[in-house]
Amino acid sequence: MRILAVIGTRPEAIKMLPLIIELKKHPSFDVFVCSTGQHTDMLNGVFEYFNIEPDYRFCAMRKEQSLSELTIRLLRYFDEILEDANPDTVLVHGDTTSAFCASLSAFYKGIKIAHVEAGLRTFNKSSPFPEEFNRVAIDTVADICLAPTEEAKCNLYKEGKSVVFTTGNTVIDSLNYTLDRGYSSPVLDDANGRKIVLLTMHRRENLGDRMRSALLGVRDILLLRDDLFCIFPCHPNPAVREVAEDCFADIKNIKICEPLSIYDFHNILSRSLAVLTDSGGIQEEASFLGVPVFLLRDTTERKEGEQNGNIALLGTDGRAVRDGFLSTVSDTEKLSKMSKPSLVFGNGDACEKIAKILLSSK
Ligand code: UD1
Ligand code: UDP
């Protein structure tokens, strides 16, 4: 079976490369990897970490391009590349523009589509934007839906999909490659004994006033609690950088840095008191590691983590962020409930399960 695996952004690489390593172990698969370059440095670093060289490499990223421009560029690209690669199956992940365009192109050409991390839903097309649309569209054309959890599987059944499997999330498999008991780094040294709080924020629906408000809430937290040290690896989107630098200009207990490598990020996350984020994947990793997640969003498609007590939805209003975070972190009982490691997103065998499913679907 010829499989073309499509990867466009950092989180797709983190969640797909362990799977590609697994698929390459099986002689019945001919695996080709396509990097769309929707992201640049953040993506290439993950390929290097997993020691995989893409067979097809495109460079779709343009500074501050619109979603339409990105979509047009990617659809043109896939139109050509799918002819050249001639796969039996296109393997896509999640909900990015790269995954959406690869799926649509494959659908037009009658090529089978397998969707990893299928079935996540907030049921709100504006949040996350445009990812909720992308995931629904991809699942509409997917032939094999690989749902990470039972909840995702139920969503797909309700939408009338029939070929659905529950596999766990491959991001947990990824942690097997990165976690290091002996980890040390100058970033950790900067904390100088203070408790680490990780911060990330990048979602399109949060850009602008919502991001400013949430970050001002974090600023208040840091002013009130000098026993905390915040590490903020900043997404390269200029719309994030500007607000970040402005909000924290005079704050001493924060380090704003370039995106961290996956090795650094996972190891620092596992040593953190908590994470404040609007990310998707970090909700899963942190829940597995027992690091409380304070979610800077109004919705989550990872409801299992919220129901299990690992994730608290704070939204983006600065006061709600400050009060929600501080009331939990100052309460030992509440904090320890949120700090229980959880297997709701998987236990590290998702890649093996997916390989078996694809083998039996030949
Ligand atoms: C994309 C995904 C989102 C995912 C995120 C992971 C879509 C619609 N969204 O959002 O689901 O959570 O990746 O980080 O696919 N930029 C750079 N260098 C980079 C990457 C981005 O400079 O390596 C800047 C560019 O100005 C670019 C902007 O950030 O135009 C936005 O990047 P884009 O890939 O369109 O969206 P993300 O916000 O990263
Ligand atoms: N991540 C990373 N370096 C960073 C920040 C995040 O390697 O500086 C990893 C993180 O471990 C997770 C993924 O990037 O696996 C999440 O990416 P992001 O939040 O950009 O996208 P999302 O998951 O929201 O789609």
PDB file of N, CA and C in Angstrom, residues 69-156:
ATOM      1  N   GLU A  69      -5.288  32.716   0.551  1.00  0.00           N
ATOM      2  CA  GLU A  69      -4.029  32.594  -0.212  1.00  0.00           C
ATOM      3  C   GLU A  69      -3.349  31.257   0.080  1.00  0.00           C
ATOM      4  N   LEU A  70      -3.299  30.909   1.365  1.00  0.00           N
ATOM      5  CA  LEU A  70      -2.669  29.647   1.761  1.00  0.00           C
ATOM      6  C   LEU A  70      -3.409  28.460   1.121  1.00  0.00           C
ATOM      7  N   THR A  71      -4.726  28.524   1.163  1.00  0.00           N
ATOM      8  CA  THR A  71      -5.546  27.426   0.634  1.00  0.00           C
ATOM      9  C   THR A  71      -5.326  27.272  -0.875  1.00  0.00           C
ATOM     10  N   ILE A  72      -5.320  28.385  -1.594  1.00  0.00           N
ATOM     11  CA  ILE A  72      -5.126  28.334  -3.057  1.00  0.00           C
ATOM     12  C   ILE A  72      -3.759  27.717  -3.375  1.00  0.00           C
ATOM     13  N   ARG A  73      -2.726  28.199  -2.657  1.00  0.00           N
ATOM     14  CA  ARG A  73      -1.363  27.699  -2.914  1.00  0.00           C
ATOM     15  C   ARG A  73      -1.295  26.186  -2.654  1.00  0.00           C
ATOM     16  N   LEU A  74      -1.922  25.757  -1.558  1.00  0.00           N
ATOM     17  CA  LEU A  74      -1.838  24.331  -1.203  1.00  0.00           C
ATOM     18  C   LEU A  74      -2.657  23.459  -2.156  1.00  0.00           C
ATOM     19  N   LEU A  75      -3.816  23.932  -2.569  1.00  0.00           N
ATOM     20  CA  LEU A  75      -4.637  23.112  -3.483  1.00  0.00           C
ATOM     21  C   LEU A  75      -3.904  22.912  -4.813  1.00  0.00           C
ATOM     22  N   ARG A  76      -3.280  23.975  -5.319  1.00  0.00           N
ATOM     23  CA  ARG A  76      -2.493  23.859  -6.569  1.00  0.00           C
ATOM     24  C   ARG A  76      -1.371  22.827  -6.386  1.00  0.00           C
ATOM     25  N   TYR A  77      -0.710  22.923  -5.216  1.00  0.00           N
ATOM     26  CA  TYR A  77       0.408  22.027  -4.946  1.00  0.00           C
ATOM     27  C   TYR A  77      -0.066  20.563  -4.914  1.00  0.00           C
ATOM     28  N   PHE A  78      -1.143  20.306  -4.170  1.00  0.00           N
ATOM     29  CA  PHE A  78      -1.593  18.913  -4.042  1.00  0.00           C
ATOM     30  C   PHE A  78      -2.105  18.356  -5.369  1.00  0.00           C
ATOM     31  N   ASP A  79      -2.668  19.214  -6.182  1.00  0.00           N
ATOM     32  CA  ASP A  79      -3.134  18.769  -7.493  1.00  0.00           C
ATOM     33  C   ASP A  79      -1.984  18.101  -8.260  1.00  0.00           C
ATOM     34  N   GLU A  80      -0.788  18.692  -8.167  1.00  0.00           N
ATOM     35  CA  GLU A  80       0.379  18.132  -8.872  1.00  0.00           C
ATOM     36  C   GLU A  80       0.976  16.952  -8.116  1.00  0.00           C
ATOM     37  N   ILE A  81       1.143  17.136  -6.822  1.00  0.00           N
ATOM     38  CA  ILE A  81       1.920  16.162  -6.057  1.00  0.00           C
ATOM     39  C   ILE A  81       1.191  14.812  -5.948  1.00  0.00           C
ATOM     40  N   LEU A  82      -0.118  14.846  -5.905  1.00  0.00           N
ATOM     41  CA  LEU A  82      -0.852  13.577  -5.806  1.00  0.00           C
ATOM     42  C   LEU A  82      -0.733  12.787  -7.114  1.00  0.00           C
ATOM     43  N   GLU A  83      -0.601  13.492  -8.236  1.00  0.00           N
ATOM     44  CA  GLU A  83      -0.360  12.806  -9.516  1.00  0.00           C
ATOM     45  C   GLU A  83       0.996  12.121  -9.460  1.00  0.00           C
ATOM     46  N   ASP A  84       1.987  12.850  -8.981  1.00  0.00           N
ATOM     47  CA  ASP A  84       3.344  12.329  -8.963  1.00  0.00           C
ATOM     48  C   ASP A  84       3.497  11.160  -7.976  1.00  0.00           C
ATOM     49  N   ALA A  85       2.965  11.327  -6.782  1.00  0.00           N
ATOM     50  CA  ALA A  85       3.154  10.301  -5.736  1.00  0.00           C
ATOM     51  C   ALA A  85       2.229   9.102  -5.963  1.00  0.00           C
ATOM     52  N   ASN A  86       1.096   9.328  -6.571  1.00  0.00           N
ATOM     53  CA  ASN A  86       0.131   8.270  -6.901  1.00  0.00           C
ATOM     54  C   ASN A  86      -0.154   7.328  -5.721  1.00  0.00           C
ATOM     55  N   PRO A  87      -0.537   7.887  -4.569  1.00  0.00           N
ATOM     56  CA  PRO A  87      -0.745   7.018  -3.394  1.00  0.00           C
ATOM     57  C   PRO A  87      -2.079   6.264  -3.447  1.00  0.00           C
ATOM     58  N   ASP A  88      -2.124   5.126  -2.717  1.00  0.00           N
ATOM     59  CA  ASP A  88      -3.414   4.444  -2.515  1.00  0.00           C
ATOM     60  C   ASP A  88      -4.194   5.169  -1.431  1.00  0.00           C
ATOM     61  N   THR A  89      -3.440   5.683  -0.444  1.00  0.00           N
ATOM     62  CA  THR A  89      -4.081   6.356   0.696  1.00  0.00           C
ATOM     63  C   THR A  89      -3.324   7.631   1.037  1.00  0.00           C
ATOM     64  N   VAL A  90      -4.072   8.688   1.291  1.00  0.00           N
ATOM     65  CA  VAL A  90      -3.470   9.913   1.823  1.00  0.00           C
ATOM     66  C   VAL A  90      -3.771   9.934   3.322  1.00  0.00           C
ATOM     67  N   LEU A  91      -2.710  10.102   4.118  1.00  0.00           N
ATOM     68  CA  LEU A  91      -2.857  10.114   5.570  1.00  0.00           C
ATOM     69  C   LEU A  91      -2.728  11.549   6.058  1.00  0.00           C
ATOM     70  N   VAL A  92      -3.795  12.061   6.661  1.00  0.00           N
ATOM     71  CA  VAL A  92      -3.747  13.441   7.156  1.00  0.00           C
ATOM     72  C   VAL A  92      -4.009  13.436   8.659  1.00  0.00           C
ATOM     73  N   HIS A  93      -3.679  14.576   9.273  1.00  0.00           N
ATOM     74  CA  HIS A  93      -3.832  14.672  10.724  1.00  0.00           C
ATOM     75  C   HIS A  93      -4.591  15.938  11.113  1.00  0.00           C
ATOM     76  N   GLY A  94      -5.560  15.805  11.975  1.00  0.00           N
ATOM     77  CA  GLY A  94      -6.133  16.965  12.662  1.00  0.00           C
ATOM     78  C   GLY A  94      -6.918  17.911  11.788  1.00  0.00           C
ATOM     79  N   ASP A  95      -6.591  19.198  11.856  1.00  0.00           N
ATOM     80  CA  ASP A  95      -7.523  20.224  11.379  1.00  0.00           C
ATOM     81  C   ASP A  95      -6.858  21.442  10.771  1.00  0.00           C
ATOM     82  N   THR A  96      -5.639  21.278  10.260  1.00  0.00           N
ATOM     83  CA  THR A  96      -4.952  22.454   9.705  1.00  0.00           C
ATOM     84  C   THR A  96      -5.376  22.675   8.253  1.00  0.00           C
ATOM     85  N   THR A  97      -4.961  23.819   7.705  1.00  0.00           N
ATOM     86  CA  THR A  97      -5.244  24.100   6.299  1.00  0.00           C
ATOM     87  C   THR A  97      -4.525  23.081   5.407  1.00  0.00           C
ATOM     88  N   SER A  98      -3.328  22.668   5.800  1.00  0.00           N
ATOM     89  CA  SER A  98      -2.619  21.642   5.007  1.00  0.00           C
ATOM     90  C   SER A  98      -3.420  20.346   4.950  1.00  0.00           C
ATOM     91  N   ALA A  99      -3.933  19.909   6.102  1.00  0.00           N
ATOM     92  CA  ALA A  99      -4.696  18.652   6.151  1.00  0.00           C
ATOM     93  C   ALA A  99      -5.986  18.788   5.351  1.00  0.00           C
ATOM     94  N   PHE A 100      -6.640  19.939   5.466  1.00  0.00           N
ATOM     95  CA  PHE A 100      -7.889  20.172   4.735  1.00  0.00           C
ATOM     96  C   PHE A 100      -7.645  20.132   3.222  1.00  0.00           C
ATOM     97  N   CYS A 101      -6.603  20.836   2.759  1.00  0.00           N
ATOM     98  CA  CYS A 101      -6.343  20.908   1.313  1.00  0.00           C
ATOM     99  C   CYS A 101      -5.931  19.545   0.755  1.00  0.00           C
ATOM    100  N   ALA A 102      -5.120  18.809   1.509  1.00  0.00           N
ATOM    101  CA  ALA A 102      -4.707  17.474   1.049  1.00  0.00           C
ATOM    102  C   ALA A 102      -5.936  16.574   0.929  1.00  0.00           C
ATOM    103  N   SER A 103      -6.852  16.679   1.892  1.00  0.00           N
ATOM    104  CA  SER A 103      -8.048  15.823   1.877  1.00  0.00           C
ATOM    105  C   SER A 103      -8.951  16.183   0.706  1.00  0.00           C
ATOM    106  N   LEU A 104      -9.141  17.469   0.491  1.00  0.00           N
ATOM    107  CA  LEU A 104     -10.030  17.895  -0.590  1.00  0.00           C
ATOM    108  C   LEU A 104      -9.456  17.462  -1.944  1.00  0.00           C
ATOM    109  N   SER A 105      -8.158  17.645  -2.110  1.00  0.00           N
ATOM    110  CA  SER A 105      -7.501  17.245  -3.362  1.00  0.00           C
ATOM    111  C   SER A 105      -7.615  15.732  -3.575  1.00  0.00           C
ATOM    112  N   ALA A 106      -7.361  14.969  -2.511  1.00  0.00           N
ATOM    113  CA  ALA A 106      -7.439  13.511  -2.611  1.00  0.00           C
ATOM    114  C   ALA A 106      -8.868  13.081  -2.936  1.00  0.00           C
ATOM    115  N   PHE A 107      -9.837  13.734  -2.320  1.00  0.00           N
ATOM    116  CA  PHE A 107     -11.247  13.426  -2.575  1.00  0.00           C
ATOM    117  C   PHE A 107     -11.576  13.653  -4.051  1.00  0.00           C
ATOM    118  N   TYR A 108     -11.143  14.816  -4.591  1.00  0.00           N
ATOM    119  CA  TYR A 108     -11.414  15.119  -6.005  1.00  0.00           C
ATOM    120  C   TYR A 108     -10.804  14.059  -6.926  1.00  0.00           C
ATOM    121  N   LYS A 109      -9.677  13.470  -6.488  1.00  0.00           N
ATOM    122  CA  LYS A 109      -8.995  12.493  -7.333  1.00  0.00           C
ATOM    123  C   LYS A 109      -9.405  11.053  -7.016  1.00  0.00           C
ATOM    124  N   GLY A 110     -10.344  10.886  -6.102  1.00  0.00           N
ATOM    125  CA  GLY A 110     -10.814   9.527  -5.783  1.00  0.00           C
ATOM    126  C   GLY A 110      -9.798   8.706  -5.010  1.00  0.00           C
ATOM    127  N   ILE A 111      -8.904   9.370  -4.282  1.00  0.00           N
ATOM    128  CA  ILE A 111      -7.896   8.640  -3.485  1.00  0.00           C
ATOM    129  C   ILE A 111      -8.430   8.480  -2.062  1.00  0.00           C
ATOM    130  N   LYS A 112      -8.172   7.301  -1.492  1.00  0.00           N
ATOM    131  CA  LYS A 112      -8.636   7.003  -0.129  1.00  0.00           C
ATOM    132  C   LYS A 112      -7.978   7.937   0.890  1.00  0.00           C
ATOM    133  N   ILE A 113      -8.757   8.350   1.886  1.00  0.00           N
ATOM    134  CA  ILE A 113      -8.225   9.270   2.906  1.00  0.00           C
ATOM    135  C   ILE A 113      -8.347   8.622   4.290  1.00  0.00           C
ATOM    136  N   ALA A 114      -7.240   8.605   5.028  1.00  0.00           N
ATOM    137  CA  ALA A 114      -7.297   8.166   6.431  1.00  0.00           C
ATOM    138  C   ALA A 114      -6.995   9.383   7.301  1.00  0.00           C
ATOM    139  N   HIS A 115      -7.863   9.623   8.272  1.00  0.00           N
ATOM    140  CA  HIS A 115      -7.754  10.834   9.091  1.00  0.00           C
ATOM    141  C   HIS A 115      -7.371  10.485  10.532  1.00  0.00           C
ATOM    142  N   VAL A 116      -6.166  10.877  10.913  1.00  0.00           N
ATOM    143  CA  VAL A 116      -5.709  10.680  12.290  1.00  0.00           C
ATOM    144  C   VAL A 116      -6.207  11.857  13.128  1.00  0.00           C
ATOM    145  N   GLU A 117      -6.605  11.590  14.351  1.00  0.00           N
ATOM    146  CA  GLU A 117      -7.211  12.583  15.247  1.00  0.00           C
ATOM    147  C   GLU A 117      -8.542  13.089  14.672  1.00  0.00           C
ATOM    148  N   ALA A 118      -9.341  12.119  14.233  1.00  0.00           N
ATOM    149  CA  ALA A 118     -10.663  12.449  13.676  1.00  0.00           C
ATOM    150  C   ALA A 118     -11.677  12.643  14.811  1.00  0.00           C
ATOM    151  N   GLY A 119     -12.723  13.384  14.513  1.00  0.00           N
ATOM    152  CA  GLY A 119     -13.895  13.432  15.405  1.00  0.00           C
ATOM    153  C   GLY A 119     -13.861  14.464  16.515  1.00  0.00           C
ATOM    154  N   LEU A 120     -12.796  15.284  16.594  1.00  0.00           N
ATOM    155  CA  LEU A 120     -12.790  16.321  17.642  1.00  0.00           C
ATOM    156  C   LEU A 120     -13.789  17.412  17.253  1.00  0.00           C
ATOM    157  N   ARG A 121     -14.572  17.860  18.193  1.00  0.00           N
ATOM    158  CA  ARG A 121     -15.593  18.861  17.889  1.00  0.00           C
ATOM    159  C   ARG A 121     -15.803  19.805  19.088  1.00  0.00           C
ATOM    160  N   THR A 122     -15.984  21.113  18.759  1.00  0.00           N
ATOM    161  CA  THR A 122     -16.537  22.028  19.771  1.00  0.00           C
ATOM    162  C   THR A 122     -17.988  22.349  19.425  1.00  0.00           C
ATOM    163  N   PHE A 123     -18.379  22.049  18.192  1.00  0.00           N
ATOM    164  CA  PHE A 123     -19.710  22.392  17.646  1.00  0.00           C
ATOM    165  C   PHE A 123     -19.899  23.908  17.546  1.00  0.00           C
ATOM    166  N   ASN A 124     -18.792  24.630  17.443  1.00  0.00           N
ATOM    167  CA  ASN A 124     -18.847  26.081  17.281  1.00  0.00           C
ATOM    168  C   ASN A 124     -17.876  26.443  16.141  1.00  0.00           C
ATOM    169  N   LYS A 125     -18.445  26.833  14.999  1.00  0.00           N
ATOM    170  CA  LYS A 125     -17.580  27.005  13.825  1.00  0.00           C
ATOM    171  C   LYS A 125     -16.590  28.164  13.976  1.00  0.00           C
ATOM    172  N   SER A 126     -16.783  29.010  14.985  1.00  0.00           N
ATOM    173  CA  SER A 126     -15.865  30.137  15.192  1.00  0.00           C
ATOM    174  C   SER A 126     -14.763  29.820  16.199  1.00  0.00           C
ATOM    175  N   SER A 127     -14.794  28.646  16.799  1.00  0.00           N
ATOM    176  CA  SER A 127     -13.833  28.360  17.863  1.00  0.00           C
ATOM    177  C   SER A 127     -13.532  26.863  17.959  1.00  0.00           C
ATOM    178  N   PRO A 128     -12.352  26.395  17.613  1.00  0.00           N
ATOM    179  CA  PRO A 128     -11.272  27.206  17.070  1.00  0.00           C
ATOM    180  C   PRO A 128     -11.524  27.491  15.585  1.00  0.00           C
ATOM    181  N   PHE A 129     -11.058  28.657  15.161  1.00  0.00           N
ATOM    182  CA  PHE A 129     -11.286  29.116  13.791  1.00  0.00           C
ATOM    183  C   PHE A 129      -9.990  29.133  13.001  1.00  0.00           C
ATOM    184  N   PRO A 130      -9.892  28.538  11.841  1.00  0.00           N
ATOM    185  CA  PRO A 130     -10.944  27.846  11.100  1.00  0.00           C
ATOM    186  C   PRO A 130     -10.948  26.338  11.331  1.00  0.00           C
ATOM    187  N   GLU A 131     -10.274  25.888  12.399  1.00  0.00           N
ATOM    188  CA  GLU A 131     -10.023  24.443  12.557  1.00  0.00           C
ATOM    189  C   GLU A 131     -11.304  23.621  12.693  1.00  0.00           C
ATOM    190  N   GLU A 132     -12.352  24.179  13.358  1.00  0.00           N
ATOM    191  CA  GLU A 132     -13.568  23.383  13.531  1.00  0.00           C
ATOM    192  C   GLU A 132     -14.167  23.059  12.159  1.00  0.00           C
ATOM    193  N   PHE A 133     -14.138  24.020  11.254  1.00  0.00           N
ATOM    194  CA  PHE A 133     -14.607  23.749   9.893  1.00  0.00           C
ATOM    195  C   PHE A 133     -13.717  22.698   9.228  1.00  0.00           C
ATOM    196  N   ASN A 134     -12.410  22.873   9.347  1.00  0.00           N
ATOM    197  CA  ASN A 134     -11.488  21.933   8.683  1.00  0.00           C
ATOM    198  C   ASN A 134     -11.737  20.494   9.130  1.00  0.00           C
ATOM    199  N   ARG A 135     -11.928  20.304  10.445  1.00  0.00           N
ATOM    200  CA  ARG A 135     -12.080  18.919  10.932  1.00  0.00           C
ATOM    201  C   ARG A 135     -13.367  18.301  10.424  1.00  0.00           C
ATOM    202  N   VAL A 136     -14.425  19.090  10.416  1.00  0.00           N
ATOM    203  CA  VAL A 136     -15.707  18.546   9.945  1.00  0.00           C
ATOM    204  C   VAL A 136     -15.580  18.208   8.456  1.00  0.00           C
ATOM    205  N   ALA A 137     -14.961  19.116   7.680  1.00  0.00           N
ATOM    206  CA  ALA A 137     -14.816  18.895   6.237  1.00  0.00           C
ATOM    207  C   ALA A 137     -13.954  17.658   5.973  1.00  0.00           C
ATOM    208  N   ILE A 138     -12.856  17.520   6.710  1.00  0.00           N
ATOM    209  CA  ILE A 138     -11.968  16.363   6.489  1.00  0.00           C
ATOM    210  C   ILE A 138     -12.717  15.067   6.808  1.00  0.00           C
ATOM    211  N   ASP A 139     -13.436  15.055   7.932  1.00  0.00           N
ATOM    212  CA  ASP A 139     -14.156  13.830   8.293  1.00  0.00           C
ATOM    213  C   ASP A 139     -15.264  13.503   7.287  1.00  0.00           C
ATOM    214  N   THR A 140     -15.811  14.540   6.646  1.00  0.00           N
ATOM    215  CA  THR A 140     -16.866  14.290   5.654  1.00  0.00           C
ATOM    216  C   THR A 140     -16.320  13.473   4.484  1.00  0.00           C
ATOM    217  N   VAL A 141     -15.061  13.724   4.098  1.00  0.00           N
ATOM    218  CA  VAL A 141     -14.517  13.002   2.941  1.00  0.00           C
ATOM    219  C   VAL A 141     -13.621  11.815   3.329  1.00  0.00           C
ATOM    220  N   ALA A 142     -13.330  11.671   4.637  1.00  0.00           N
ATOM    221  CA  ALA A 142     -12.410  10.597   5.058  1.00  0.00           C
ATOM    222  C   ALA A 142     -13.055   9.220   4.889  1.00  0.00           C
ATOM    223  N   ASP A 143     -12.221   8.237   4.486  1.00  0.00           N
ATOM    224  CA  ASP A 143     -12.708   6.859   4.359  1.00  0.00           C
ATOM    225  C   ASP A 143     -12.460   6.075   5.638  1.00  0.00           C
ATOM    226  N   ILE A 144     -11.353   6.402   6.317  1.00  0.00           N
ATOM    227  CA  ILE A 144     -11.048   5.743   7.601  1.00  0.00           C
ATOM    228  C   ILE A 144     -10.856   6.842   8.634  1.00  0.00           C
ATOM    229  N   CYS A 145     -11.668   6.823   9.690  1.00  0.00           N
ATOM    230  CA  CYS A 145     -11.548   7.842  10.738  1.00  0.00           C
ATOM    231  C   CYS A 145     -10.879   7.226  11.954  1.00  0.00           C
ATOM    232  N   LEU A 146      -9.746   7.773  12.342  1.00  0.00           N
ATOM    233  CA  LEU A 146      -8.985   7.257  13.482  1.00  0.00           C
ATOM    234  C   LEU A 146      -9.205   8.222  14.646  1.00  0.00           C
ATOM    235  N   ALA A 147     -10.166   7.880  15.484  1.00  0.00           N
ATOM    236  CA  ALA A 147     -10.555   8.784  16.574  1.00  0.00           C
ATOM    237  C   ALA A 147      -9.656   8.543  17.775  1.00  0.00           C
ATOM    238  N   PRO A 148      -9.186   9.621  18.418  1.00  0.00           N
ATOM    239  CA  PRO A 148      -8.301   9.404  19.569  1.00  0.00           C
ATOM    240  C   PRO A 148      -9.032   8.906  20.813  1.00  0.00           C
ATOM    241  N   THR A 149     -10.310   9.256  20.963  1.00  0.00           N
ATOM    242  CA  THR A 149     -11.038   8.892  22.194  1.00  0.00           C
ATOM    243  C   THR A 149     -12.444   8.376  21.850  1.00  0.00           C
ATOM    244  N   GLU A 150     -13.086   7.790  22.848  1.00  0.00           N
ATOM    245  CA  GLU A 150     -14.467   7.299  22.652  1.00  0.00           C
ATOM    246  C   GLU A 150     -15.397   8.455  22.337  1.00  0.00           C
ATOM    247  N   GLU A 151     -15.147   9.597  22.983  1.00  0.00           N
ATOM    248  CA  GLU A 151     -16.002  10.772  22.752  1.00  0.00           C
ATOM    249  C   GLU A 151     -15.917  11.207  21.279  1.00  0.00           C
ATOM    250  N   ALA A 152     -14.714  11.221  20.737  1.00  0.00           N
ATOM    251  CA  ALA A 152     -14.526  11.594  19.319  1.00  0.00           C
ATOM    252  C   ALA A 152     -15.214  10.569  18.424  1.00  0.00           C
ATOM    253  N   LYS A 153     -15.115   9.296  18.814  1.00  0.00           N
ATOM    254  CA  LYS A 153     -15.766   8.230  18.037  1.00  0.00           C
ATOM    255  C   LYS A 153     -17.283   8.440  18.013  1.00  0.00           C
ATOM    256  N   CYS A 154     -17.849   8.779  19.163  1.00  0.00           N
ATOM    257  CA  CYS A 154     -19.312   9.023  19.249  1.00  0.00           C
ATOM    258  C   CYS A 154     -19.700  10.180  18.340  1.00  0.00           C
ATOM    259  N   ASN A 155     -18.897  11.252  18.345  1.00  0.00           N
ATOM    260  CA  ASN A 155     -19.207  12.394  17.469  1.00  0.00           C
ATOM    261  C   ASN A 155     -19.311  11.935  16.019  1.00  0.00           C
ATOM    262  N   LEU A 156     -18.397  11.056  15.624  1.00  0.00           N
ATOM    263  CA  LEU A 156     -18.367  10.607  14.226  1.00  0.00           C
ATOM    264  C   LEU A 156     -19.558   9.705  13.916  1.00  0.00           C
TER     265      LEU A 156
END
